[in-house]
Coordinates of C-alpha atoms and ligand atoms in Angstrom, one line a residue:
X1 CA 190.6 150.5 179.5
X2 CA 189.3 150.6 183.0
X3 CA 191.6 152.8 185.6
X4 CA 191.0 150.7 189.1
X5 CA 192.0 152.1 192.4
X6 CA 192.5 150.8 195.8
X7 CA 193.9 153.4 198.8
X8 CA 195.6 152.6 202.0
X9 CA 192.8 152.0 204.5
X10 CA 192.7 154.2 207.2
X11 CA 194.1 152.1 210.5
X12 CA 193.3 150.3 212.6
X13 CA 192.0 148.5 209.2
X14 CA 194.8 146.4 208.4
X15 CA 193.1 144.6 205.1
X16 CA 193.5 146.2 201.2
X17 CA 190.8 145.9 198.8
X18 CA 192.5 144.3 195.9
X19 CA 196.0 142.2 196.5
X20 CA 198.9 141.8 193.6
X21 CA 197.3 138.3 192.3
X22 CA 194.2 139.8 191.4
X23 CA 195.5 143.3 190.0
X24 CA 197.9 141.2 187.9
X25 CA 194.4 139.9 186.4
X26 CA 193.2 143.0 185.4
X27 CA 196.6 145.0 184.1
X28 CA 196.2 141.8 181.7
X29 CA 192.8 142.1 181.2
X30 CA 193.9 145.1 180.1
X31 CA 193.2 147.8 182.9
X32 CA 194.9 150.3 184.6
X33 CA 195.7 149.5 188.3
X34 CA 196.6 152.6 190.9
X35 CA 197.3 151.2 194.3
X36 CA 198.3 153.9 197.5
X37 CA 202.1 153.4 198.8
X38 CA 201.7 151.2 202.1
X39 CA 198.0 149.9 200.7
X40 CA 199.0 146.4 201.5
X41 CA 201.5 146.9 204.3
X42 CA 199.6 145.8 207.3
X43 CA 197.9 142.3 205.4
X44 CA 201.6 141.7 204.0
X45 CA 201.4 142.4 200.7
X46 CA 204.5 144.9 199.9
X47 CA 204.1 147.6 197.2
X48 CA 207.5 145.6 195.5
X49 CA 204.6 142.9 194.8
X50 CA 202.1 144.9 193.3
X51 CA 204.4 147.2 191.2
X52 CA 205.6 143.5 189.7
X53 CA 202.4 142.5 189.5
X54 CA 201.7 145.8 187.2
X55 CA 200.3 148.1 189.3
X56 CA 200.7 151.9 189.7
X57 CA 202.4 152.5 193.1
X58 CA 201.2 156.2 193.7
X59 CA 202.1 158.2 197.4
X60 CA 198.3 159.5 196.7
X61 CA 195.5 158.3 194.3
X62 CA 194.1 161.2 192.1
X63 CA 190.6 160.2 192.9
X64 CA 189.8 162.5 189.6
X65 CA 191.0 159.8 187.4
X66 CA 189.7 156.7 189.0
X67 CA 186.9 154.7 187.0
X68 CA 186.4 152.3 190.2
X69 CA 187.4 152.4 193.7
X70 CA 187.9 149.5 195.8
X71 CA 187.6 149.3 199.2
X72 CA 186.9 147.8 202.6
X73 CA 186.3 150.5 204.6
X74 CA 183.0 152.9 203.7
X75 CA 184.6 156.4 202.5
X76 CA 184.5 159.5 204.2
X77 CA 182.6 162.6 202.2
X78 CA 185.6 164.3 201.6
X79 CA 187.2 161.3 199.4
X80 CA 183.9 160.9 197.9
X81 CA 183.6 164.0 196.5
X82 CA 186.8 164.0 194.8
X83 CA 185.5 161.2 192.6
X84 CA 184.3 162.2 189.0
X85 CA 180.6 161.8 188.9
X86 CA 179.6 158.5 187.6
X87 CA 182.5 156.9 188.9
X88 CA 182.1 153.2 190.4
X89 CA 182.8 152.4 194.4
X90 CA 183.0 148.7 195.3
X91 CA 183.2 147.9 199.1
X92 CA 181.8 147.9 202.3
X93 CA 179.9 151.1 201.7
X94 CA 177.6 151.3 205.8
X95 CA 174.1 151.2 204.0
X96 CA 172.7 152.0 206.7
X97 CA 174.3 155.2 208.0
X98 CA 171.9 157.3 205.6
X99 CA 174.8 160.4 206.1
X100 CA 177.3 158.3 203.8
X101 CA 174.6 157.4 201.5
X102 CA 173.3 160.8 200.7
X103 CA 177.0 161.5 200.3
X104 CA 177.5 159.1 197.5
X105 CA 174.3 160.3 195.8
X106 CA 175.5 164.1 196.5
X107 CA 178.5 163.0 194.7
X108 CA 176.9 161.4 191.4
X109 CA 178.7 158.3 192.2
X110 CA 177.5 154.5 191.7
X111 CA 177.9 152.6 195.1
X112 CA 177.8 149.2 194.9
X113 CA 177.8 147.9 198.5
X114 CA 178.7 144.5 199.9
X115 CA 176.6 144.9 202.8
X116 CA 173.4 144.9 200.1
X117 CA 174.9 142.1 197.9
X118 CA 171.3 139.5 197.6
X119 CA 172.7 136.3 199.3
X120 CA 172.0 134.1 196.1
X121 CA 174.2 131.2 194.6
X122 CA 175.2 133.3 191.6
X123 CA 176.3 136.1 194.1
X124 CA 178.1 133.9 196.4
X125 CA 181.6 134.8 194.7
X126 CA 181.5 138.3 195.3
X127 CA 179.6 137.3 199.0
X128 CA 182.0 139.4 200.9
X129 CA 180.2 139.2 204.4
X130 CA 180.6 135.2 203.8
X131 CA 184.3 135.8 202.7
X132 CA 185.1 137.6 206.0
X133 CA 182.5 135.7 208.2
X134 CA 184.8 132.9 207.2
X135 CA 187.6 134.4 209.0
X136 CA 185.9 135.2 211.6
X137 CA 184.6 132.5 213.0
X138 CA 187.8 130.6 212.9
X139 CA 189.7 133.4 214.9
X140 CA 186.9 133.4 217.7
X141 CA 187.6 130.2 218.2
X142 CA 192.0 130.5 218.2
X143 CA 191.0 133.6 220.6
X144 CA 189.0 131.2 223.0
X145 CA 191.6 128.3 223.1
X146 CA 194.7 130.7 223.7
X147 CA 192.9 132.2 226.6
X148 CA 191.3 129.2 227.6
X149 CA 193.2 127.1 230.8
X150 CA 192.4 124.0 229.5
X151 CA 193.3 121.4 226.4
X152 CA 190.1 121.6 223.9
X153 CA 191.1 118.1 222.7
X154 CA 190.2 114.8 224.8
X155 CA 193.5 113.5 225.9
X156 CA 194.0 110.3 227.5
X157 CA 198.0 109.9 228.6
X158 CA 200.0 107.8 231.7
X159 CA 199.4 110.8 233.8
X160 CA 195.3 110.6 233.2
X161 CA 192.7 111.8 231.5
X162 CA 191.9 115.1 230.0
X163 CA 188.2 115.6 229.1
X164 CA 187.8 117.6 226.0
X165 CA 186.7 121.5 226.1
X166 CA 183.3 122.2 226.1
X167 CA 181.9 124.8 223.4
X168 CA 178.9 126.4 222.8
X169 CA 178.5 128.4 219.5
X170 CA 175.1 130.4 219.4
X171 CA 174.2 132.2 216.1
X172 CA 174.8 129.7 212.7
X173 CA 175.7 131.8 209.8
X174 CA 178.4 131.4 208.1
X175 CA 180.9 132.4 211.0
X176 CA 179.5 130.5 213.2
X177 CA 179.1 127.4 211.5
X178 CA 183.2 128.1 210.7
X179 CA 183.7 128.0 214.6
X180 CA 181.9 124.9 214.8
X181 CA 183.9 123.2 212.2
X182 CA 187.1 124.6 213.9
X183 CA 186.2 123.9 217.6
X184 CA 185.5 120.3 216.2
X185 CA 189.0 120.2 214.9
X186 CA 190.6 121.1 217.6
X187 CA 188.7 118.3 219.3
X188 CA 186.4 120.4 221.5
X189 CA 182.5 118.9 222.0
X190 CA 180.6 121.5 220.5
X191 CA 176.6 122.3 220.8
X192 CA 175.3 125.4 218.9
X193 CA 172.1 127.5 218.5
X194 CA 170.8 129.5 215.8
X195 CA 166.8 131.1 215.8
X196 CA 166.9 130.1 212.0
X197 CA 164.7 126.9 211.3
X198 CA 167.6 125.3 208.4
X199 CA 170.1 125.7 211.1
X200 CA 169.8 122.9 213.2
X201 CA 170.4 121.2 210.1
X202 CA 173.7 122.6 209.1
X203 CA 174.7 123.0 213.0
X204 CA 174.9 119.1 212.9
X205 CA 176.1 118.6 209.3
X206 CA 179.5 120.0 211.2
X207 CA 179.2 117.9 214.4
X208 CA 177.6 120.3 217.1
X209 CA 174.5 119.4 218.8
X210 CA 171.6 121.4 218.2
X211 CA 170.2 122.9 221.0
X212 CA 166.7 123.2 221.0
X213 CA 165.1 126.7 222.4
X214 CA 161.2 127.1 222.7
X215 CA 161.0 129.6 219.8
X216 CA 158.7 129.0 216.6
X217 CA 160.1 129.2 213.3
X218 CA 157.8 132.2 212.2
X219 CA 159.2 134.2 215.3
X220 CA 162.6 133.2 214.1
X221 CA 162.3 133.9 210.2
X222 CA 163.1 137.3 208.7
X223 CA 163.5 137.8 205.1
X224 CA 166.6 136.9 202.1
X225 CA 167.1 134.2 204.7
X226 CA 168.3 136.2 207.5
X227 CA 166.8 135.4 211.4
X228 CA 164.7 138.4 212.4
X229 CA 164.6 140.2 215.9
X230 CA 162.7 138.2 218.6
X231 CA 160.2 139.7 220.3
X232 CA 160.7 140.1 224.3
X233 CA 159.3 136.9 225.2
X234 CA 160.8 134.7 222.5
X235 CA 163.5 136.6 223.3
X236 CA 163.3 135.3 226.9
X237 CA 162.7 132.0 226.3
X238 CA 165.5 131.4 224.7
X239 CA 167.5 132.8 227.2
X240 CA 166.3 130.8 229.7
X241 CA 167.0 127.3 227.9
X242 CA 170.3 128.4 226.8
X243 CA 171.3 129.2 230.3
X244 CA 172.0 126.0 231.5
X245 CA 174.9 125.3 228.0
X246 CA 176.1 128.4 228.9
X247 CA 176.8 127.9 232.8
X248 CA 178.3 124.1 231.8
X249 CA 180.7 125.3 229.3
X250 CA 184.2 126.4 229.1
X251 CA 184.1 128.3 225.8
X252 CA 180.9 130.3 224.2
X253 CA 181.5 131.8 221.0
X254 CA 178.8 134.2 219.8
X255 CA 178.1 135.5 216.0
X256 CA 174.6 136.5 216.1
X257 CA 173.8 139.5 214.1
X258 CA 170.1 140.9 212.5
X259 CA 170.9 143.1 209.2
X260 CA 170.4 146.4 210.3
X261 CA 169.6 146.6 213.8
X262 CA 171.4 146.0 217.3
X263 CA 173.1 142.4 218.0
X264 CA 170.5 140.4 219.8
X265 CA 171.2 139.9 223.1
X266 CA 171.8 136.7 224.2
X267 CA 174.0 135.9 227.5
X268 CA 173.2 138.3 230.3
X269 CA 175.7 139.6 233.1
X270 CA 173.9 136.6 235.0
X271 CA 174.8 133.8 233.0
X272 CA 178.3 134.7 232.2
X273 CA 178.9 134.7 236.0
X274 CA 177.3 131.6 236.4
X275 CA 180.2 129.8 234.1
X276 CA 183.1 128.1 235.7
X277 CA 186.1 129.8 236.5
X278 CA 188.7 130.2 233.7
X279 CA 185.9 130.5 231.0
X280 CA 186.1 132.0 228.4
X281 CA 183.7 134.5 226.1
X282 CA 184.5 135.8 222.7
X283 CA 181.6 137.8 221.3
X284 CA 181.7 138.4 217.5
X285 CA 179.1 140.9 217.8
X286 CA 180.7 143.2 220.2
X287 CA 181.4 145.9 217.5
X288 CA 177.5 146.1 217.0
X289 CA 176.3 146.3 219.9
X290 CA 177.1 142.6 221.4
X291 CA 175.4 139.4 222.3
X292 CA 176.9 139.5 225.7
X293 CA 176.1 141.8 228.3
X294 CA 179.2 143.2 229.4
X295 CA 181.5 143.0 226.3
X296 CA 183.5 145.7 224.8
X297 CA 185.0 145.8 221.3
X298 CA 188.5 144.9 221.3
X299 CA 189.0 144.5 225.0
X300 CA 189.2 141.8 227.7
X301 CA 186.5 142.2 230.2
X302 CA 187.3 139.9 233.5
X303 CA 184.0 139.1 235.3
X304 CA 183.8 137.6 238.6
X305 CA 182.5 133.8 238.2
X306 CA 179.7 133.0 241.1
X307 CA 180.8 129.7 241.9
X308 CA 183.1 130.6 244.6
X309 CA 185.8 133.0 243.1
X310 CA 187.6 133.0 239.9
X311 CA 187.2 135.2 236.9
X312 CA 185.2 134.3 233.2
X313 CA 186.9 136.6 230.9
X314 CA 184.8 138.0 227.8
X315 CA 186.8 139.0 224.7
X316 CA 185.0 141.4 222.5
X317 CA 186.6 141.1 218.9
X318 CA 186.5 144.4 217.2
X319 CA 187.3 143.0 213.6
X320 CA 188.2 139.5 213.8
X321 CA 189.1 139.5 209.6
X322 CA 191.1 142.2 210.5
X323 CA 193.3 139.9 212.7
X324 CA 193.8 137.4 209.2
X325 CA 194.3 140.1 206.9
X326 CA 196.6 138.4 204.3
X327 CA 193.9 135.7 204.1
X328 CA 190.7 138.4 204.5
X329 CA 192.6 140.5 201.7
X330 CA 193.2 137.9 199.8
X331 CA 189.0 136.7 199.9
X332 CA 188.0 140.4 199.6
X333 CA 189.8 141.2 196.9
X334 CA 188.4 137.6 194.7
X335 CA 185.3 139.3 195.5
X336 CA 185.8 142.6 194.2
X337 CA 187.2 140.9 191.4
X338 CA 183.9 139.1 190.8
X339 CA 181.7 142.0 190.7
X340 CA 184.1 144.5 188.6
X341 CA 183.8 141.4 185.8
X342 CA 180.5 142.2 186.1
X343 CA 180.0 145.9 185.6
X344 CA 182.5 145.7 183.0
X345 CA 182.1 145.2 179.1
X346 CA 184.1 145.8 175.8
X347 CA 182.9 149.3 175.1
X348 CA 183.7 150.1 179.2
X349 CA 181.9 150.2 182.4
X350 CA 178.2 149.0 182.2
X351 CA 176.3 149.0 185.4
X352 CA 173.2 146.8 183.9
X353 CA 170.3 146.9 186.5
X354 CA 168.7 144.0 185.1
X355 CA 171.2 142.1 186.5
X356 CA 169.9 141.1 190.2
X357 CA 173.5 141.5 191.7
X358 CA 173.7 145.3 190.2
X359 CA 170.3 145.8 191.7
X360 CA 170.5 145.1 194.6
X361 CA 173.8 146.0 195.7
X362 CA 173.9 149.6 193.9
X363 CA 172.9 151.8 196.5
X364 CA 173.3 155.1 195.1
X365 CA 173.4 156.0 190.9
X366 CA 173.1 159.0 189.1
X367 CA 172.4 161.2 192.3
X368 CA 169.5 159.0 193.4
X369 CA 169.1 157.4 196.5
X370 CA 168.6 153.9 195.7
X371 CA 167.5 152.8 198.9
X372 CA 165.3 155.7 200.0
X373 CA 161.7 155.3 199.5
X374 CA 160.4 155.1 196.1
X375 CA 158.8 159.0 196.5
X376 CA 162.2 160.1 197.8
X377 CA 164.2 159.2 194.9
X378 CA 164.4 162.6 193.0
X379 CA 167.7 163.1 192.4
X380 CA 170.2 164.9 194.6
X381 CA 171.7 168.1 194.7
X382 CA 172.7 168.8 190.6
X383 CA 176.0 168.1 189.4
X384 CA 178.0 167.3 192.8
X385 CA 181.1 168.0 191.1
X386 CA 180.2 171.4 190.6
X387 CA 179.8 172.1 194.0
X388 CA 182.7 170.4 195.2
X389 CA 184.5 171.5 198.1
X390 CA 188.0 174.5 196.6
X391 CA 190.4 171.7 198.2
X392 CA 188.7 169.2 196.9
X393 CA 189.3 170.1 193.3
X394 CA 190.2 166.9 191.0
X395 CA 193.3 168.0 190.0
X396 CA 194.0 167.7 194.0
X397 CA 195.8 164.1 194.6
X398 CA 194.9 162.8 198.5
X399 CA 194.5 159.8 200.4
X400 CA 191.3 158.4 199.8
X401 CA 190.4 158.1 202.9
X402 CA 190.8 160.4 206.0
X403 CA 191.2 160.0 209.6
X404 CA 188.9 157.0 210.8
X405 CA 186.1 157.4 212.3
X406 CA 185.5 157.2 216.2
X407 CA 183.0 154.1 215.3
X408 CA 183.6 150.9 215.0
X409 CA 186.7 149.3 213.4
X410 CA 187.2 150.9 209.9
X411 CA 184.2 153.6 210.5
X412 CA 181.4 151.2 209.8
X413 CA 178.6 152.6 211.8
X414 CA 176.8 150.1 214.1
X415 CA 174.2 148.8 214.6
X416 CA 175.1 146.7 211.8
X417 CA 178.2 144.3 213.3
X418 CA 181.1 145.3 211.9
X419 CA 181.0 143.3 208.4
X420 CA 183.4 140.6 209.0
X421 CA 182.5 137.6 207.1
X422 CA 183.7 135.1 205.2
X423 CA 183.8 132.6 202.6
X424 CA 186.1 130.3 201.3
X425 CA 185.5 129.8 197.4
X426 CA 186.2 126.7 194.9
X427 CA 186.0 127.3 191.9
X428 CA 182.7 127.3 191.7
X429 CA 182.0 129.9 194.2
X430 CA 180.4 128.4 196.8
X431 CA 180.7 128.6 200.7
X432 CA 183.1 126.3 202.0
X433 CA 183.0 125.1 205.4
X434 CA 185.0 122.4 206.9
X435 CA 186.3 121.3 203.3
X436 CA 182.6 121.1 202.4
X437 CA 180.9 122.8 199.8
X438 CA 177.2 124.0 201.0
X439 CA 174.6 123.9 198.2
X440 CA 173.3 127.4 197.9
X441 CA 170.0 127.9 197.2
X442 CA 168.6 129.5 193.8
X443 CA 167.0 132.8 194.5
X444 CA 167.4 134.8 197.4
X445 CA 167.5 132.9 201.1
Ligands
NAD501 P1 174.4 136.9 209.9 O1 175.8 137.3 210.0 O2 173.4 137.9 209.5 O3 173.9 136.4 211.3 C1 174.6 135.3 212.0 C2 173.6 134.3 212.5 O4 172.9 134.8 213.6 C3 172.5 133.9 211.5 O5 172.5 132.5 211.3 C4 171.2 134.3 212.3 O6 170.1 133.4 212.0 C5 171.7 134.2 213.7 N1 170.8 134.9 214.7 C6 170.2 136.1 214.6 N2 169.5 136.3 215.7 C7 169.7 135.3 216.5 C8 169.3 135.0 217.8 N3 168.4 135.7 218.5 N4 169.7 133.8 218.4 C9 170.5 133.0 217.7 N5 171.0 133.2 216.5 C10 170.6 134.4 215.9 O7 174.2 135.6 209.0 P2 175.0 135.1 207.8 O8 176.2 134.4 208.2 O9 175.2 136.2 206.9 O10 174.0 134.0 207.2 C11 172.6 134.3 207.1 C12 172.0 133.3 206.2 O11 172.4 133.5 204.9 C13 172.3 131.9 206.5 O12 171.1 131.1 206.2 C14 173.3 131.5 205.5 O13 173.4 130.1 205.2 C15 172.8 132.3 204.3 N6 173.9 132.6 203.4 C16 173.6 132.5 202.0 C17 174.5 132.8 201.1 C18 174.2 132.6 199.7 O14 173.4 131.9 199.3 N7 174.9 133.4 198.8 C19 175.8 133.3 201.5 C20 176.0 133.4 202.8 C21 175.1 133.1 203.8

């Protein structure tokens, strides 16, 4: 038997790591659940639900006891070393703060992060940047039309004609090809950008136009199928054909994002003015660092528009899964789900690293630093638990997590955007977009 635990997130994070449905899976499976008092409060799932569903409502999780944590948020040091070593984390774990990582390998603790999950079709169950990317890109757009003065849909009545919204969409992945798909239902004209040379391809497999920027595929290709950072010129470039899309629409919707490094950059102060008045902006990236000049996570910014008076106003979404969180919690927890079936066996836990998925999205194990460099990977200090903190003993019950962080939403440290993403799964685990299953490809993309 497997003890599970999922704490109360520290707010503003409104979503819960694991929801009733799924624990009711595992107390049948044969588990032990532990779930905080409140954990599911703000995403709408009561604590009446999961004590039903056979969970362990506790006012604080005794972290000593726990086998494997869920969570969405990354954990602060102090709940992290009140794990037994060799205990399991499963969450958004911020990889690439190196702080919390030498934390988790201080504390002897497995980390298996989301953020580092390979994006393969086996892996696209427990994909939860696609899960949340999902939700994302469909709230961007609901932002945009509530703020927007105008009808997105064409509509032709006695009193006239309405033309339909204009939307432009720039950054492909799986939020933004969700905010095509949604624009387009909503019956907006939509025409989309990505650096990436498949996404023209899906762009118009969801009815957006491709537009076409003067940028080579080699300057636009990273690695695991993720776009890498353009140079300055490429950079410009692209810019510069975008411009006139940007100054002709009503809505741009941006979700561009690099692994690891600052949000590109793509609509300057310049071209935001240069929209009509009543515009409207909603930048995805603005937790990590934005793709518009100008935003600010989770504010309103009104900008003067240059043709003659009038405001374009950019909305800088802090963490649009956040904003869906009985939906979010609900994909989240399917994919934590997904992995603990497979880091569990008979005899117990068994984190297998010749399983790709364990690989690569176990960050820290046995007091190594999984993603330092190869000559770096001694192990950390011995025996964390040792050297544990006095009020951090494990007989001491406490919230999992502490006080957030001043950083982005939920204390994931940019640059990385804040890992919203999402993914709606058949049964068969693959990306769902528009009520259509995309094929993933075998091996990493
Ligand atoms: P992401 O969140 O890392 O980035 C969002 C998008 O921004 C990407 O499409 C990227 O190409 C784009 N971008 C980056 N720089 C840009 C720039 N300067 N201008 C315009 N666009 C820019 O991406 P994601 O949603 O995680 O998806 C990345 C890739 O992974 C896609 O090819 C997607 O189809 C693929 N994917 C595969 C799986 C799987 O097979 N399991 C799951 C999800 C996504």
């Amino acid at each position: 038997m497997i003890t599970i635990a999922a704490p109360r997130e520290p707010a503003p994070e409104t979503r819960v790591a694991l929801v009733p449905e799924i624990v009711q899976q595992m107390v049948r499976q044969g588990h032990r659940v532990l779930v905080e008092e409140g954990a599911g409060t703000a995403s709408a799932y009561p604590d009446s639900d999961y004590a039903t569903a056979g969970a362990e409502v506790v006012p604080a999780i005794d972290l000593a006891q726990v086998d494997v944590l869920a969570h969405v948020t990354p954990l602060p040091a102090g709940a992290v070393h009140r794990l037994k070593p060799g205990a399991v984390t499963i969450g958004l774990a911020g990889p690439y703060d190196e702080a919390r990582v030498a934390a988790l390998a201080e504390a002897n603790v497995t980390a298996m992060s989301f953020e580092k999950l390979p994006r393969t079709s086996r892996a696209q169950s427990m994909d939860v940047l696609s899960s949340q990317a999902l939700a994302a890109g469909y709230r961007a757009v609901l932002e945009a039309a509530i703020r927007s003065p105008r009808f997105f849909p064409m509509a032709m009545t006695a009193a006239g004609t309405v033309p339909p919204a204009k939307v432009v969409v720039l950054g492909i992945g799986v939020a933004g090809l969700q905010a095509i798909a949604t624009a387009r239902r909503l019956g907006a004209l939509v025409s989309a950008n990505d650096i990436r040379p498949d996404s023209a391809e899906e762009a118009r497999s969801v009815g957006a136009t491709f537009i076409e920027v003067p940028v080579d595929a080699s300057e636009g290709t990273g690695t695991g199928g993720y776009a890498r950072a353009l140079g300055d010129d490429a950079a410009m470039r692209q810019r510069e054909a975008l411009a006139p899309w940007i100054a002709d629409a009503d809505v741009l919707i941006t979700t561009a994002a690099v692994p690891g490094r600052r949000a590109p950059q793509l609509a300057t102060a310049e071209m935001v003015a240069a929209m009509r008045p009543g515009a409207v902006v909603v930048d995805l990236a603005a937790a990590g660092g934005g793709n518009v000049e100008g935003s600010v996570a989770g504010e309103d910014v009104k900008v003067p528009s240059a043709r003659g008076g009038g405001e374009v106003t950019i909305v800088g979404l802090a963490n649009a899964p956040g904003d869906l969180p009985t939906d979010a919690s609900r994909l989240f927890a399917k994919n934590v789900d997904n992995v603990f079936k497979l880091i569990v066996s008979e005899g117990g836990l068994n984190v297998d690293f010749a399983d790709d998925i364990v690989e690569g999205m176990t960050i820290t194990h046995e007091g190594i630093n999984r993603l330092a460099p190869p000559a770096e990977q001694a192990p950390a200090q011995e025996a964390s638990a040792a050297e544990a903190p006095a009020e951090n003993t494990p007989a001491g019950a406490a919230p999992a997590h502490e006080a957030p962080s001043a950083q982005a939403p939920g204390g994931q440290a940019p640059p990385y955007p804040t890992p919203a993403q999402g993914e709606g799964m058949d049964g068969a685990g693959g990306v769902v977009v528009d009520g259509m299953q995309t094929e993933g490809e075998e091996g990493a993309r």
